[in-house]
Structures are given as structure tokens and as C-alpha cells.
């Protein structure tokens, strides 16, 4: 445990000096405030507090931004050590590759948690300021924070795996961008196209829920929307979320980080010098 | 005494190329061995195998009684890689605190370790601002953590200035006296000559010589060179007395003989009395002995 902690402390220092802490936090706060400002126009919605509305739009933002930040922080994790030549010495220390990755994960997760808490918190402040009744929505804000951390953990793990597979930072960066495009953008577009051609048939009722659970970003969106019972309002792919029990999307959210870290450790073990 | 490190018939191939060919050696506690050899001889490869960083193809390796790279071996072995590197954003002190924690030692020793390698003044600066020799010292400092039983140092003095080199070997003497076995590689023969217990010469992946410098000197049986300076006016008579000698441009006579013929030859020269102004005896240099053993095939 102390080895994981020591690694985490060094990684946090490095991320801080490379300005990753300020970049991640600044990005989250900026986007969250833009959303909050855009959403502050009076809506016809009655019965829903302003914070819950803000959280719903923050969820759509987080689906894109959290994986992106996680991949940006993680793609260099193994490839960077290989390129700098710091890996051979590190591997002669009595520390396992799992411990090394867990240490990096701990540091990067802490940064991500800080960034989303400050970002969402800023948007929440705006909401509560304009509508004191919005404090009712604090539960959904808390849920958004911890699910964002889990989503981040998945993409951090995936980033480490790509970093170990590529072994060069430039290659790892390319793979990370590709993964982001596929998992977060193209996947949903493809599903949407299938729904349209299917017209409410077998695909929409049977295959779609599985497809949504299989993608951590979609599971994140589905969980937050259905937990907030905002499914009907969300429409589109989110509309299918109603068919998925909450425990299933929660399970997907919790299992994906484990799978991603497992993958990362397996890929890291394959790195020889 | 059981050896700290034992290699028997170690073989390593990279594709079709044999980087190490049946290398056997052993190193006892408190002994300092120098690994010499031409570029590409296999020194770094041998060290990486001892550390468990790369696999090998044949033979056996035992490090402190364990398999190379096993947790028990890693806990007892310290390594200085050939081109040691650190994250440029960390300070020397932060980097050492990290390494101390990884070895389960108190991070508070960081400043003391940096002091031992003469880096205390730069401890709070980022390693990215260090000179090459300063980075090398950080590398040395981390090998001193937690009394390792075996030190594996790949060209440890590269980048160090002459005074630092001497300090470095003093440091090694202290460790060896406490029972640490030390395997180091070097291209600087003179420092190795005075400061290590035995010499191992690798050539093209083969261990071609092993032993103390005196033993290697005797085994090589290289000729001893003589320079004889004739007294003014006696050049011709001296040349006649030594028809086997070659005269150089300055009129000095150059002779060479085996170790066994050395004293009789000196007696012959001395017998010429005042015909000889001076005499230099040049024993085979370390470079001569080294190149005698490390000749590559076809060279
Ligand atoms: N990863 C590798 N893949 C292929 N060949 C390698 C690899 N590592 C080393 N070699 C080859 O093995 C041989 C021994 O290399 P090694 O680095 O051990 O030499 P060395 O004795 O340390 O040389 P130097 O004095 O230049 O440091 C060389 O021919 C080298 O090209
Ligand atoms: Mg080498």
C-alpha cells in the first residue's frame, strides 16, 4: 500500500507541474459554467428544480469531457516511461507492475475527482443562486460526481492499456484519440442509425439495451438519466434507458473500471525492455 | 562463503545473434568485479539478465540465492542503468523519497543520501535542470538505499569528473567492506585497475578472461619494452652490441623481451657501463593486456 501511495504522490506532483491539474479543473469549470448559463433561461418545466435540470445537461457534457480528460492524462503513463528511459530502473525495484499502475490511477483519479467536483460545483452554485429550491437536486449532483469518477477510471485504465500497447507516446496518443472517437462519438451515431432503420423492431427492444450497457459512456448516461427519472425528457438514445433496470447500468459502471485496469496490467506485463 | 551472484553457462540470443555465449562467473560478498569489453560485447545485456529485466535462453542465474527479478532478488539488488534517467519535473529529493518508499525505507533519508553523493545543494531543484554528472549522482544515490547485497552498476563513472570518480570508488570501498558484492562495467581501465578485486573481460559475448590484474598480466605474457639511451658518441657501439634492437628517430634503441628474459637483458645493458646514458623499462600496459584478451575474431 505504501508503494502505491508513494507512486501516487510522485505522479500527482508530476501532473501538477505539467499543469494537468489546472487544465483539467479549468476545462471542467469553464464548460460547466457555460452550460449553467445556457440553462438559466426560464424553462416551462414545472416540478423539476433547477439543479436537477443542470445535472441532466452536465451528464451530457460529462459523457464527452470525462473520457477525454482521462485519456489525455493516461496515454503517456507507460509509453512516456519507456521513452524517457525511466522504466528499466523502476522495474528493478521491489514493486509490482500492478502497484505501479494503481499508484498512477490513484493520482489521476484524485485529479479527475477534483476537476469534476469543482466544475459541477460551480454549475450547482449558479443553479442554487438563481433558485434556492434547487438544493433538492444535491442528491443527483453527488451521484453525477461519483459516476463521473467511475467513468474516468474506466478510461484511465483504457489509456494505460493503450499506452503499454503502443510503447511510444505519439502512437499512444493516436490510439487514445481513436478510442475516444469510437467509444464516445461513433458508437452512439451507429446506434442511432440502427434505431432509425429498425423503426421500433427487434433491435430497439432487445439488442439496444445490451449495446448501451456494453459501452461505459452509455452506461454512465443511462444510469444518471434513469436514476433521475429524466428518461422521458431526454429522448433519443436516452429514451431507451427506461427499459434498462438501474442495477444493470450500475453494474456496468462498476465492472468497466475493473476490466479496464485488468487489461492495462495485462498489457503492461507484456512490455519488455 | 556462498557467492552472492552465480552465472553458469548463461546464453542469450537476440534473434539469430548470440549476445552471450555460455558465460560462467561467480561473485562473493564484499568483492568488486569489473566487467570490461568492447562496445557490444554484452556487458549491459549480462547486467539486465542479472536484474531480471530481460529473459535468457540457456544456463542458470542465481542472485542472492533467488531467481533474477524475483521479489526476493529485487529486494536485495540495486542497479544503476547505463543511461540513467529520471522524470525531469521532480526534484532530486522528491525522486529519492519516492525510491526510498518503494524499498520500504523512510523517505527522510533522502537528504542524507544526496549528501553522500555531493548533491545536497541541488536537492530542491528539478532534475530537468541537472547536468549529466548530477543525474548520474542521483542514480548512484538510489543504489545506496537500504544496504543492498549486490550492486550492479553499468558504467557508473561515465559523466563524473575525476574527483567525483575517486569519491565514488571510496564509496564502493565502504560498501564492499560491509559485505556488498559489486559488479560494475567500465571503459576506463586505469580506475578499474586500482579499485577492483577482479577483472572480467567479455569479447563478442564470451568471457575470455577472468582474474586479478596480476594473474591476467602473467597469463597474457606480453613482452616488456625497453628504451635504451646511448651516451654521446657511443651510438654505434651500442647498436653493434644489440643487433636485434631498432633505433628510432632520436637515436634511442628499442628492445623487447619476455617477462623471463627481463633481468638478464637488464644485466647485459648494465654491463655496458658508461656507454649507456639511461634506460626505460615499460611493462605491458593495462590497455595492452586488455586488447590481448578482448581481440575480436578477425581483428
Ligand atoms: N534489445 C535488443 N535487441 C537486439 N539486439 C540487442 C538488444 N540489446 C542488445 N543487443 C545486442 O547485443 C549485443 C550486446 O549489447 P550490449 O548492450 O550488452 O553491449 P555492451 O557491452 O553493453 O556495449 P557498450 O560498451 O557499448 O555499452 C550488441 O550486439 C547489441 O546490438
Ligand atoms: Mg552497455
Coordinates of C-alpha atoms and ligand atoms in Angstrom, one line a residue:
Chain A
X1 CA 0.0 0.0 0.0
X2 CA 2.8 2.4 0.9
X3 CA 4.3 1.7 -2.6
X4 CA 1.1 2.6 -4.3
X5 CA 0.8 5.7 -2.3
X6 CA 4.4 6.8 -3.0
X7 CA 3.8 6.3 -6.7
X8 CA 0.6 8.3 -6.4
X9 CA 2.3 11.2 -4.7
X10 CA 5.0 11.4 -7.3
X11 CA 2.5 11.1 -10.1
X12 CA 0.4 13.8 -8.6
X13 CA 3.4 16.1 -8.3
X14 CA 4.3 15.5 -12.0
X15 CA 0.7 16.1 -13.1
X16 CA 0.6 19.3 -11.0
X17 CA 3.8 20.6 -12.5
X18 CA 2.8 19.7 -16.0
X19 CA -0.3 21.8 -15.4
X20 CA -2.7 18.9 -15.8
X21 CA -4.4 19.7 -12.5
X22 CA -5.2 23.2 -13.7
X23 CA -6.0 22.2 -17.3
X24 CA -8.5 19.5 -16.1
X25 CA -10.1 21.7 -13.5
X26 CA -10.2 24.8 -15.7
X27 CA -11.8 22.8 -18.6
X28 CA -14.5 21.3 -16.3
X29 CA -15.3 24.6 -14.6
X30 CA -15.5 26.5 -17.9
X31 CA -17.7 24.1 -19.7
X32 CA -20.0 23.6 -16.6
X33 CA -20.4 27.3 -16.2
X34 CA -21.2 27.7 -19.9
X35 CA -23.9 25.0 -19.6
X36 CA -25.3 26.6 -16.4
X37 CA -25.5 30.0 -18.1
X38 CA -27.2 28.5 -21.1
X39 CA -29.7 26.6 -18.9
X40 CA -30.5 29.5 -16.7
X41 CA -33.2 30.9 -19.1
X42 CA -36.6 30.3 -17.6
X43 CA -38.0 27.0 -18.7
X44 CA -41.6 25.8 -18.9
X45 CA -40.6 22.9 -16.7
X46 CA -42.6 22.8 -13.5
X47 CA -42.0 20.4 -10.7
X48 CA -38.3 19.9 -11.5
X49 CA -35.8 22.0 -9.6
X50 CA -33.2 24.0 -11.4
X51 CA -30.2 21.9 -10.1
X52 CA -31.7 18.7 -11.5
X53 CA -32.0 20.3 -14.8
X54 CA -28.4 21.5 -14.6
X55 CA -27.3 17.9 -13.7
X56 CA -29.1 16.5 -16.7
X57 CA -27.2 18.8 -19.0
X58 CA -23.9 18.2 -17.1
X59 CA -24.4 14.5 -17.7
X60 CA -24.4 15.0 -21.5
X61 CA -21.3 17.1 -21.1
X62 CA -19.5 14.6 -18.8
X63 CA -20.0 11.8 -21.3
X64 CA -17.7 13.6 -23.7
X65 CA -15.4 15.5 -21.4
X66 CA -14.6 13.0 -18.7
X67 CA -13.3 10.2 -21.1
X68 CA -11.3 12.9 -23.0
X69 CA -9.6 14.2 -19.8
X70 CA -9.0 10.6 -18.6
X71 CA -7.4 9.6 -21.9
X72 CA -5.3 12.8 -22.1
X73 CA -3.9 12.1 -18.6
X74 CA -3.2 8.4 -19.1
X75 CA -1.8 7.9 -22.6
X76 CA 1.7 8.8 -21.5
X77 CA 1.7 6.7 -18.4
X78 CA 3.7 3.7 -19.7
X79 CA 4.9 5.0 -23.1
X80 CA 6.4 8.1 -21.5
X81 CA 8.4 6.0 -19.1
X82 CA 9.6 3.8 -21.9
X83 CA 10.6 6.9 -24.0
X84 CA 12.3 8.7 -21.1
X85 CA 14.2 5.5 -20.2
X86 CA 12.9 5.6 -16.6
X87 CA 11.2 2.2 -16.8
X88 CA 14.2 -0.2 -16.6
X89 CA 15.3 1.2 -13.2
X90 CA 11.8 1.3 -11.9
X91 CA 11.2 -2.3 -12.8
X92 CA 14.3 -3.4 -10.7
X93 CA 12.6 -2.1 -7.6
X94 CA 10.6 -4.4 -5.3
X95 CA 7.3 -3.0 -6.7
X96 CA 4.8 -4.9 -8.9
X97 CA 3.5 -3.6 -12.2
X98 CA 0.0 -3.7 -10.7
X99 CA 1.2 -1.5 -7.9
X100 CA 2.8 1.0 -10.3
X101 CA -0.5 1.3 -12.3
X102 CA -2.6 1.6 -9.2
X103 CA -0.4 4.4 -7.9
X104 CA -0.8 6.3 -11.2
X105 CA -4.5 5.5 -11.2
X106 CA -4.9 6.9 -7.7
X107 CA -3.2 10.2 -8.6
X108 CA -5.1 10.6 -11.9
X109 CA -8.4 9.8 -10.2
X110 CA -7.8 12.3 -7.5
X111 CA -7.2 15.0 -10.1
X112 CA -10.3 14.0 -12.0
X113 CA -12.4 14.0 -8.9
X114 CA -11.1 17.4 -8.0
X115 CA -11.9 18.7 -11.5
X116 CA -15.5 17.3 -11.7
X117 CA -16.3 18.4 -8.2
X118 CA -15.1 22.0 -8.8
X119 CA -16.7 22.1 -12.3
X120 CA -20.1 20.6 -11.3
X121 CA -20.0 22.5 -8.0
X122 CA -19.6 25.8 -9.9
X123 CA -22.6 25.0 -12.1
X124 CA -24.6 23.9 -9.0
X125 CA -23.8 27.2 -7.2
X126 CA -25.2 29.1 -10.2
X127 CA -28.3 27.0 -10.1
X128 CA -28.9 27.3 -6.3
X129 CA -28.2 31.1 -6.5
X130 CA -31.0 31.6 -9.0
X131 CA -33.4 29.1 -7.5
X132 CA -32.9 28.3 -3.7
X133 CA -35.3 25.4 -4.1
X134 CA -32.6 23.7 -6.2
X135 CA -30.9 22.3 -3.1
X136 CA -33.3 19.4 -3.6
X137 CA -31.2 18.3 -6.5
X138 CA -28.0 17.9 -4.4
X139 CA -28.5 14.1 -4.4
X140 CA -28.3 13.9 -8.2
X141 CA -25.3 16.2 -8.2
X142 CA -23.5 13.8 -5.8
X143 CA -24.5 10.8 -8.0
X144 CA -23.1 12.6 -11.1
X145 CA -19.8 13.2 -9.3
X146 CA -19.1 9.6 -8.2
X147 CA -20.3 8.1 -11.5
X148 CA -18.0 10.5 -13.3
X149 CA -15.1 9.2 -11.2
X150 CA -16.0 5.6 -12.2
X151 CA -16.3 6.6 -15.8
X152 CA -13.0 8.3 -15.6
X153 CA -11.4 5.2 -14.0
X154 CA -12.6 3.1 -17.0
X155 CA -11.0 5.5 -19.5
X156 CA -7.8 5.9 -17.4
X157 CA -7.4 2.1 -17.4
X158 CA -8.0 2.0 -21.1
X159 CA -5.5 4.8 -21.6
X160 CA -2.8 2.9 -19.6
X161 CA -3.6 -0.2 -21.7
X162 CA -3.1 1.7 -25.0
X163 CA 0.0 3.3 -23.6
X164 CA 1.5 -0.1 -22.8
X165 CA 0.5 -1.5 -26.2
X166 CA 1.9 1.5 -28.2
X167 CA 5.1 1.9 -26.2
X168 CA 5.6 5.3 -27.8
X169 CA 3.8 8.4 -26.7
X170 CA 2.9 9.5 -30.2
X171 CA 1.4 6.1 -31.0
X172 CA -0.4 6.0 -27.7
X173 CA -1.9 9.5 -28.3
X174 CA -3.2 8.4 -31.6
X175 CA -4.8 5.3 -30.2
X176 CA -6.3 7.3 -27.3
X177 CA -8.0 9.8 -29.7
X178 CA -9.3 6.9 -31.8
X179 CA -10.7 5.2 -28.7
X180 CA -12.4 8.4 -27.7
X181 CA -13.9 8.9 -31.1
X182 CA -15.2 5.4 -31.3
X183 CA -16.5 4.9 -27.8
X184 CA -18.0 8.3 -27.2
X185 CA -19.0 9.6 -30.7
X186 CA -19.2 7.0 -33.4
X187 CA -20.7 4.2 -31.2
X188 CA -23.8 6.4 -30.4
X189 CA -24.1 7.6 -34.0
X190 CA -24.1 3.9 -35.2
X191 CA -26.8 3.0 -32.6
X192 CA -28.9 6.0 -33.6
X193 CA -28.7 4.9 -37.3
X194 CA -29.7 1.4 -36.4
X195 CA -32.7 2.6 -34.3
X196 CA -33.9 4.7 -37.2
X197 CA -33.6 1.9 -39.8
X198 CA -35.1 -0.6 -37.3
X199 CA -38.2 1.5 -36.6
X200 CA -39.0 0.1 -33.1
X201 CA -38.4 -3.5 -34.1
X202 CA -36.4 -6.3 -32.5
X203 CA -33.1 -4.3 -32.5
X204 CA -34.6 -1.5 -30.4
X205 CA -36.2 -3.7 -27.9
X206 CA -33.6 -6.4 -27.4
X207 CA -30.2 -5.5 -28.8
X208 CA -30.2 -1.8 -27.9
X209 CA -30.2 -2.2 -24.1
X210 CA -27.3 -4.6 -24.3
X211 CA -25.4 -2.3 -26.6
X212 CA -25.9 0.6 -24.2
X213 CA -24.7 -1.4 -21.2
X214 CA -21.6 -2.6 -23.2
X215 CA -20.3 0.9 -23.6
X216 CA -19.2 2.5 -20.3
X217 CA -20.1 6.0 -21.6
X218 CA -23.6 5.0 -22.4
X219 CA -24.0 3.1 -19.2
X220 CA -23.0 6.3 -17.4
X221 CA -25.6 8.3 -19.3
X222 CA -28.3 5.7 -18.8
X223 CA -27.6 5.3 -15.1
X224 CA -27.7 9.0 -14.4
X225 CA -30.8 9.6 -16.5
X226 CA -32.8 6.7 -15.2
X227 CA -31.8 7.5 -11.6
X228 CA -33.1 11.0 -12.1
X229 CA -36.2 9.7 -13.8
X230 CA -35.5 12.1 -16.5
X231 CA -35.6 9.5 -19.2
X232 CA -38.7 10.6 -20.9
X233 CA -37.4 14.1 -21.2
X234 CA -34.0 13.0 -22.6
X235 CA -35.4 11.4 -25.7
X236 CA -33.1 9.9 -28.4
X237 CA -30.8 7.2 -27.2
X238 CA -31.5 8.2 -23.6
X239 CA -35.1 7.3 -24.3
X240 CA -34.2 3.7 -24.4
X241 CA -32.8 3.9 -21.0
X242 CA -36.2 3.4 -19.4
X243 CA -36.1 -0.2 -20.4
X244 CA -32.8 -0.9 -18.5
X245 CA -33.1 -1.6 -14.8
X246 CA -31.0 0.7 -12.6
X247 CA -28.9 -2.2 -11.2
X248 CA -27.8 -3.2 -14.6
X249 CA -26.4 0.2 -15.6
X250 CA -24.8 0.5 -12.1
X251 CA -23.2 -2.9 -12.6
X252 CA -21.8 -1.8 -15.9
X253 CA -20.4 1.3 -14.3
X254 CA -18.6 -0.6 -11.6
X255 CA -17.4 -3.5 -13.7
X256 CA -15.9 -1.5 -16.5
X257 CA -13.1 0.1 -14.4
X258 CA -12.1 -3.3 -13.1
X259 CA -12.0 -4.7 -16.7
X260 CA -10.0 -1.7 -17.9
X261 CA -7.4 -1.9 -15.2
X262 CA -7.1 -5.7 -15.7
X263 CA -6.5 -5.0 -19.4
X264 CA -3.9 -2.4 -18.6
X265 CA -2.0 -4.6 -16.2
X266 CA -2.0 -7.4 -18.8
X267 CA -0.7 -5.1 -21.5
X268 CA 1.9 -3.6 -19.1
X269 CA 3.2 -7.1 -18.2
X270 CA 3.9 -7.6 -21.9
X271 CA 6.2 -4.6 -22.1
X272 CA 9.8 -5.9 -22.1
X273 CA 12.9 -3.8 -22.4
Chain B
X1 CA 31.2 -18.4 1.6
X2 CA 28.3 -18.7 -0.7
X3 CA 28.5 -16.4 -3.7
X4 CA 26.1 -13.5 -4.0
X5 CA 25.9 -13.9 -7.7
X6 CA 26.4 -17.1 -9.8
X7 CA 26.1 -17.5 -13.5
X8 CA 26.6 -20.8 -15.1
X9 CA 26.7 -21.3 -18.9
X10 CA 24.5 -18.3 -19.4
X11 CA 23.4 -17.9 -23.0
X12 CA 21.4 -15.1 -24.6
X13 CA 20.3 -14.7 -28.2
X14 CA 18.7 -11.7 -29.9
X15 CA 17.1 -13.3 -33.0
X16 CA 19.9 -15.2 -34.6
X17 CA 22.7 -13.2 -32.8
X18 CA 24.3 -14.7 -29.7
X19 CA 24.8 -11.8 -27.4
X20 CA 26.2 -14.0 -24.5
X21 CA 27.8 -17.4 -25.1
X22 CA 27.9 -19.8 -22.1
X23 CA 29.2 -17.2 -19.6
X24 CA 30.0 -18.6 -16.2
X25 CA 31.1 -16.5 -13.2
X26 CA 30.6 -16.0 -9.6
X27 CA 30.9 -13.1 -7.2
X28 CA 31.4 -13.4 -3.5
X29 CA 30.2 -11.0 -0.8
X30 CA 32.5 -8.0 -0.4
X31 CA 34.2 -8.4 -3.8
X32 CA 34.3 -5.8 -6.5
X33 CA 34.4 -7.1 -10.0
X34 CA 34.9 -5.0 -13.2
X35 CA 33.3 -6.1 -16.4
X36 CA 35.3 -4.9 -19.4
X37 CA 34.8 -5.4 -23.1
X38 CA 34.4 -3.6 -26.4
X39 CA 31.1 -1.9 -27.4
X40 CA 28.5 -4.5 -28.0
X41 CA 30.5 -7.2 -26.1
X42 CA 27.4 -8.0 -24.0
X43 CA 28.1 -6.2 -20.7
X44 CA 24.8 -4.4 -20.4
X45 CA 22.9 -7.5 -21.6
X46 CA 24.5 -9.6 -18.9
X47 CA 23.6 -7.0 -16.3
X48 CA 20.0 -6.8 -17.4
X49 CA 19.7 -10.5 -17.2
X50 CA 21.1 -10.5 -13.6
X51 CA 18.4 -7.9 -12.8
X52 CA 15.6 -10.0 -14.4
X53 CA 14.8 -7.2 -16.9
X54 CA 15.3 -9.4 -19.9
X55 CA 14.9 -13.3 -20.2
X56 CA 17.7 -15.6 -21.1
X57 CA 17.9 -18.6 -23.4
X58 CA 20.2 -21.1 -21.6
X59 CA 22.2 -21.7 -18.4
X60 CA 21.4 -20.7 -14.8
X61 CA 21.5 -17.5 -12.9
X62 CA 21.3 -17.2 -9.1
X63 CA 21.1 -13.8 -7.4
X64 CA 21.3 -13.9 -3.6
X65 CA 20.1 -17.4 -3.8
X66 CA 16.9 -16.5 -5.8
X67 CA 15.9 -16.3 -9.4
X68 CA 16.8 -13.0 -11.1
X69 CA 13.9 -10.5 -11.0
X70 CA 12.1 -12.4 -8.2
X71 CA 10.7 -10.3 -5.4
X72 CA 13.4 -11.6 -3.0
X73 CA 16.2 -10.8 -5.5
X74 CA 14.8 -7.4 -6.3
X75 CA 14.7 -6.5 -2.6
X76 CA 18.5 -7.2 -2.3
X77 CA 19.9 -5.9 -5.6
X78 CA 20.5 -2.3 -6.6
X79 CA 21.1 -1.2 -10.2
X80 CA 22.5 1.8 -12.0
X81 CA 21.5 1.6 -15.6
X82 CA 23.8 2.6 -18.5
X83 CA 21.9 5.9 -19.3
X84 CA 20.1 6.6 -16.1
X85 CA 17.0 8.8 -16.5
X86 CA 14.5 10.4 -14.1
X87 CA 11.4 12.4 -14.6
X88 CA 12.6 16.0 -15.2
X89 CA 9.7 17.5 -13.3
X90 CA 10.7 16.0 -9.9
X91 CA 13.4 17.4 -7.7
X92 CA 16.3 15.3 -6.6
X93 CA 14.9 15.0 -3.2
X94 CA 11.4 14.0 -4.3
X95 CA 12.8 11.4 -6.6
X96 CA 14.8 9.8 -3.9
X97 CA 11.9 9.9 -1.4
X98 CA 9.9 8.0 -4.0
X99 CA 12.7 5.4 -4.4
X100 CA 13.1 5.1 -0.6
X101 CA 9.4 4.4 -0.2
X102 CA 9.4 1.8 -2.9
X103 CA 12.1 0.0 -1.0
X104 CA 10.2 0.3 2.3
X105 CA 12.7 2.7 3.8
X106 CA 11.9 6.0 5.5
X107 CA 11.8 8.9 2.9
X108 CA 13.5 11.1 5.5
X109 CA 16.9 9.5 4.5
X110 CA 16.7 11.3 1.1
X111 CA 18.8 14.3 2.1
X112 CA 21.4 12.2 3.8
X113 CA 21.8 10.1 0.6
X114 CA 22.0 13.1 -1.6
X115 CA 24.7 14.5 0.8
X116 CA 26.7 11.3 0.4
X117 CA 26.9 11.9 -3.4
X118 CA 27.5 15.6 -3.0
X119 CA 24.2 16.8 -4.3
X120 CA 22.7 18.3 -1.1
X121 CA 22.9 21.8 -2.5
X122 CA 20.8 20.9 -5.6
X123 CA 18.2 18.7 -3.7
X124 CA 15.4 21.1 -4.2
X125 CA 16.0 21.7 -7.9
X126 CA 14.2 19.8 -10.6
X127 CA 16.2 17.0 -12.2
X128 CA 15.4 18.6 -15.5
X129 CA 17.9 21.3 -14.6
X130 CA 20.7 18.9 -13.6
X131 CA 23.9 18.4 -15.5
X132 CA 24.7 14.9 -16.8
X133 CA 27.1 14.2 -13.9
X134 CA 24.5 15.4 -11.4
X135 CA 21.9 13.0 -12.8
X136 CA 24.5 10.2 -12.6
X137 CA 24.9 11.1 -8.9
X138 CA 21.2 10.8 -8.3
X139 CA 21.5 7.4 -9.9
X140 CA 24.3 6.5 -7.6
X141 CA 22.4 7.8 -4.6
X142 CA 19.5 5.5 -5.3
X143 CA 21.8 2.5 -5.4
X144 CA 22.8 3.2 -1.8
X145 CA 19.3 2.7 -0.4
X146 CA 18.8 0.1 2.2
X147 CA 22.1 -1.8 2.2
X148 CA 21.8 -3.9 -0.9
X149 CA 23.7 -7.2 -1.0
X150 CA 24.5 -6.8 -4.7
X151 CA 25.2 -3.7 -6.7
X152 CA 25.1 -3.8 -10.4
X153 CA 26.5 -0.7 -12.0
X154 CA 26.6 -0.1 -15.7
X155 CA 29.3 2.4 -16.5
X156 CA 28.8 4.2 -13.2
X157 CA 31.6 6.7 -13.6
X158 CA 30.5 7.9 -17.1
X159 CA 29.9 11.6 -16.8
X160 CA 31.7 12.0 -13.5
X161 CA 34.6 14.4 -13.1
X162 CA 38.0 13.0 -11.9
X163 CA 37.5 14.0 -8.3
X164 CA 33.9 12.6 -8.2
X165 CA 35.3 9.3 -9.6
X166 CA 37.7 9.0 -6.8
X167 CA 34.9 9.7 -4.2
X168 CA 32.7 7.2 -6.0
X169 CA 35.3 4.4 -5.6
X170 CA 35.8 5.4 -2.0
X171 CA 32.1 4.9 -1.5
X172 CA 32.3 1.5 -3.1
X173 CA 35.2 0.5 -0.9
X174 CA 33.0 1.3 2.1
X175 CA 30.1 -0.8 0.8
X176 CA 32.4 -3.7 -0.1
X177 CA 33.9 -3.6 3.4
X178 CA 30.3 -4.1 4.7
X179 CA 29.9 -7.2 2.5
X180 CA 28.2 -5.9 -0.6
X181 CA 29.2 -7.6 -3.8
X182 CA 29.7 -5.2 -6.6
X183 CA 29.6 -5.8 -10.4
X184 CA 30.5 -2.8 -12.5
X185 CA 31.3 -2.2 -16.1
X186 CA 33.7 0.4 -17.3
X187 CA 35.7 1.6 -20.3
X188 CA 38.2 3.4 -18.1
X189 CA 40.9 0.8 -17.4
X190 CA 43.1 2.8 -15.1
X191 CA 40.4 3.4 -12.5
X192 CA 39.4 -0.3 -12.6
X193 CA 43.0 -1.4 -12.1
X194 CA 43.4 0.2 -8.7
X195 CA 39.9 0.0 -7.3
X196 CA 38.5 -3.5 -8.0
X197 CA 39.4 -7.0 -6.9
X198 CA 39.0 -8.9 -10.1
X199 CA 38.5 -8.2 -13.8
X200 CA 36.2 -10.0 -16.2
X201 CA 36.7 -9.4 -19.9
X202 CA 33.9 -10.1 -22.3
X203 CA 34.5 -10.3 -26.0
X204 CA 31.8 -10.9 -28.5
X205 CA 29.6 -12.4 -25.8
X206 CA 32.3 -14.7 -24.5
X207 CA 34.0 -14.5 -21.1
X208 CA 37.6 -14.6 -22.4
X209 CA 39.5 -13.7 -19.2
X210 CA 38.8 -13.6 -15.5
X211 CA 41.0 -12.9 -12.5
X212 CA 43.1 -10.3 -10.7
X213 CA 45.0 -7.9 -12.8
X214 CA 48.3 -9.6 -11.8
X215 CA 47.1 -13.0 -12.8
X216 CA 45.9 -11.7 -16.2
X217 CA 49.2 -9.9 -16.7
X218 CA 51.1 -13.2 -16.1
X219 CA 48.7 -15.1 -18.3
X220 CA 49.0 -12.7 -21.2
X221 CA 52.8 -13.0 -21.0
X222 CA 53.1 -9.8 -23.1
X223 CA 56.6 -8.6 -24.0
X224 CA 58.3 -5.9 -21.9
X225 CA 59.6 -3.0 -23.9
X226 CA 63.0 -1.3 -23.3
X227 CA 64.2 2.1 -24.4
X228 CA 68.0 2.4 -24.2
X229 CA 69.5 5.9 -24.4
X230 CA 73.2 5.8 -25.7
X231 CA 75.7 8.1 -24.1
X232 CA 77.0 10.8 -26.6
X233 CA 79.5 9.2 -29.0
X234 CA 78.5 5.6 -28.2
X235 CA 75.6 5.2 -30.6
X236 CA 77.4 2.9 -33.0
X237 CA 78.9 0.7 -30.4
X238 CA 75.6 0.3 -28.6
X239 CA 73.8 -0.6 -31.9
X240 CA 76.5 -3.2 -32.5
X241 CA 76.0 -4.7 -29.1
X242 CA 72.3 -5.1 -29.7
X243 CA 71.8 -6.1 -33.3
X244 CA 68.2 -7.1 -32.6
X245 CA 67.2 -3.6 -31.5
X246 CA 65.5 -1.0 -33.7
X247 CA 66.8 2.6 -33.5
X248 CA 64.1 5.3 -33.5
X249 CA 64.5 8.8 -35.0
X250 CA 66.0 10.2 -31.7
X251 CA 68.7 7.5 -31.8
X252 CA 67.2 5.6 -28.9
X253 CA 67.3 1.8 -29.1
X254 CA 64.1 -0.1 -28.7
X255 CA 64.2 -3.6 -27.4
X256 CA 61.6 -6.1 -26.2
X257 CA 61.7 -9.3 -24.4
X258 CA 59.6 -11.8 -22.4
X259 CA 59.0 -11.4 -18.7
X260 CA 61.6 -14.2 -18.0
X261 CA 64.3 -12.5 -20.2
X262 CA 63.9 -9.2 -18.5
X263 CA 66.5 -9.4 -15.7
X264 CA 69.2 -11.0 -18.0
X265 CA 68.6 -8.2 -20.5
X266 CA 69.0 -5.5 -17.9
X267 CA 72.2 -7.2 -16.8
X268 CA 73.5 -7.1 -20.4
X269 CA 72.7 -3.4 -20.6
X270 CA 74.2 -2.6 -17.3
X271 CA 77.4 -4.4 -18.3
X272 CA 78.0 -1.7 -21.0
X273 CA 78.7 0.8 -18.2
X274 CA 79.1 4.4 -19.3
X275 CA 78.1 3.7 -22.9
X276 CA 74.5 3.9 -21.7
X277 CA 73.1 7.2 -20.6
X278 CA 69.7 6.0 -19.4
X279 CA 67.3 3.1 -19.6
X280 CA 63.4 3.0 -19.5
X281 CA 61.6 -0.3 -18.8
X282 CA 58.0 -0.2 -20.0
X283 CA 55.8 -3.1 -18.7
X284 CA 52.8 -4.1 -20.7
X285 CA 50.1 -1.5 -20.1
X286 CA 46.6 -2.3 -19.0
X287 CA 45.5 -1.4 -22.5
X288 CA 47.9 -4.0 -23.9
X289 CA 46.6 -6.7 -21.6
X290 CA 43.0 -5.7 -22.3
X291 CA 43.4 -5.7 -26.0
X292 CA 45.3 -9.0 -25.9
X293 CA 42.3 -10.7 -24.3
X294 CA 39.5 -8.8 -26.0
X295 CA 40.7 -9.2 -29.5
X296 CA 37.7 -10.0 -31.6
X297 CA 37.7 -12.7 -34.2
X298 CA 39.4 -11.5 -37.4
X299 CA 41.0 -8.5 -35.7
Ligands
LIG1 N1 17.0 -5.5 -27.4 C1 18.0 -5.9 -28.2 N2 17.6 -6.4 -29.4 C2 18.6 -6.9 -30.3 N3 19.9 -6.9 -30.0 C3 20.3 -6.3 -28.9 C4 19.4 -5.8 -27.9 N4 20.1 -5.4 -26.8 C5 21.4 -5.6 -27.1 N5 21.5 -6.2 -28.3 C6 22.8 -6.6 -29.0 O1 23.5 -7.3 -28.1 C7 24.9 -7.0 -28.1 C8 25.4 -6.7 -26.8 O2 24.9 -5.4 -26.4 P1 25.2 -4.7 -25.0 O3 24.3 -3.5 -24.9 O4 25.1 -5.8 -24.0 O5 26.7 -4.3 -25.2 P2 27.7 -3.6 -24.2 O6 28.8 -4.5 -23.9 O7 27.0 -3.1 -23.0 O8 28.3 -2.4 -25.1 P3 28.6 -0.8 -24.6 O9 30.0 -0.8 -24.2 O10 28.5 -0.1 -25.9 O11 27.6 -0.4 -23.6 C9 25.0 -5.9 -29.2 O12 25.4 -6.5 -30.4 C10 23.7 -5.4 -29.3 O13 23.4 -4.9 -30.6
LIG2 MG1 26.5 -1.2 -22.3

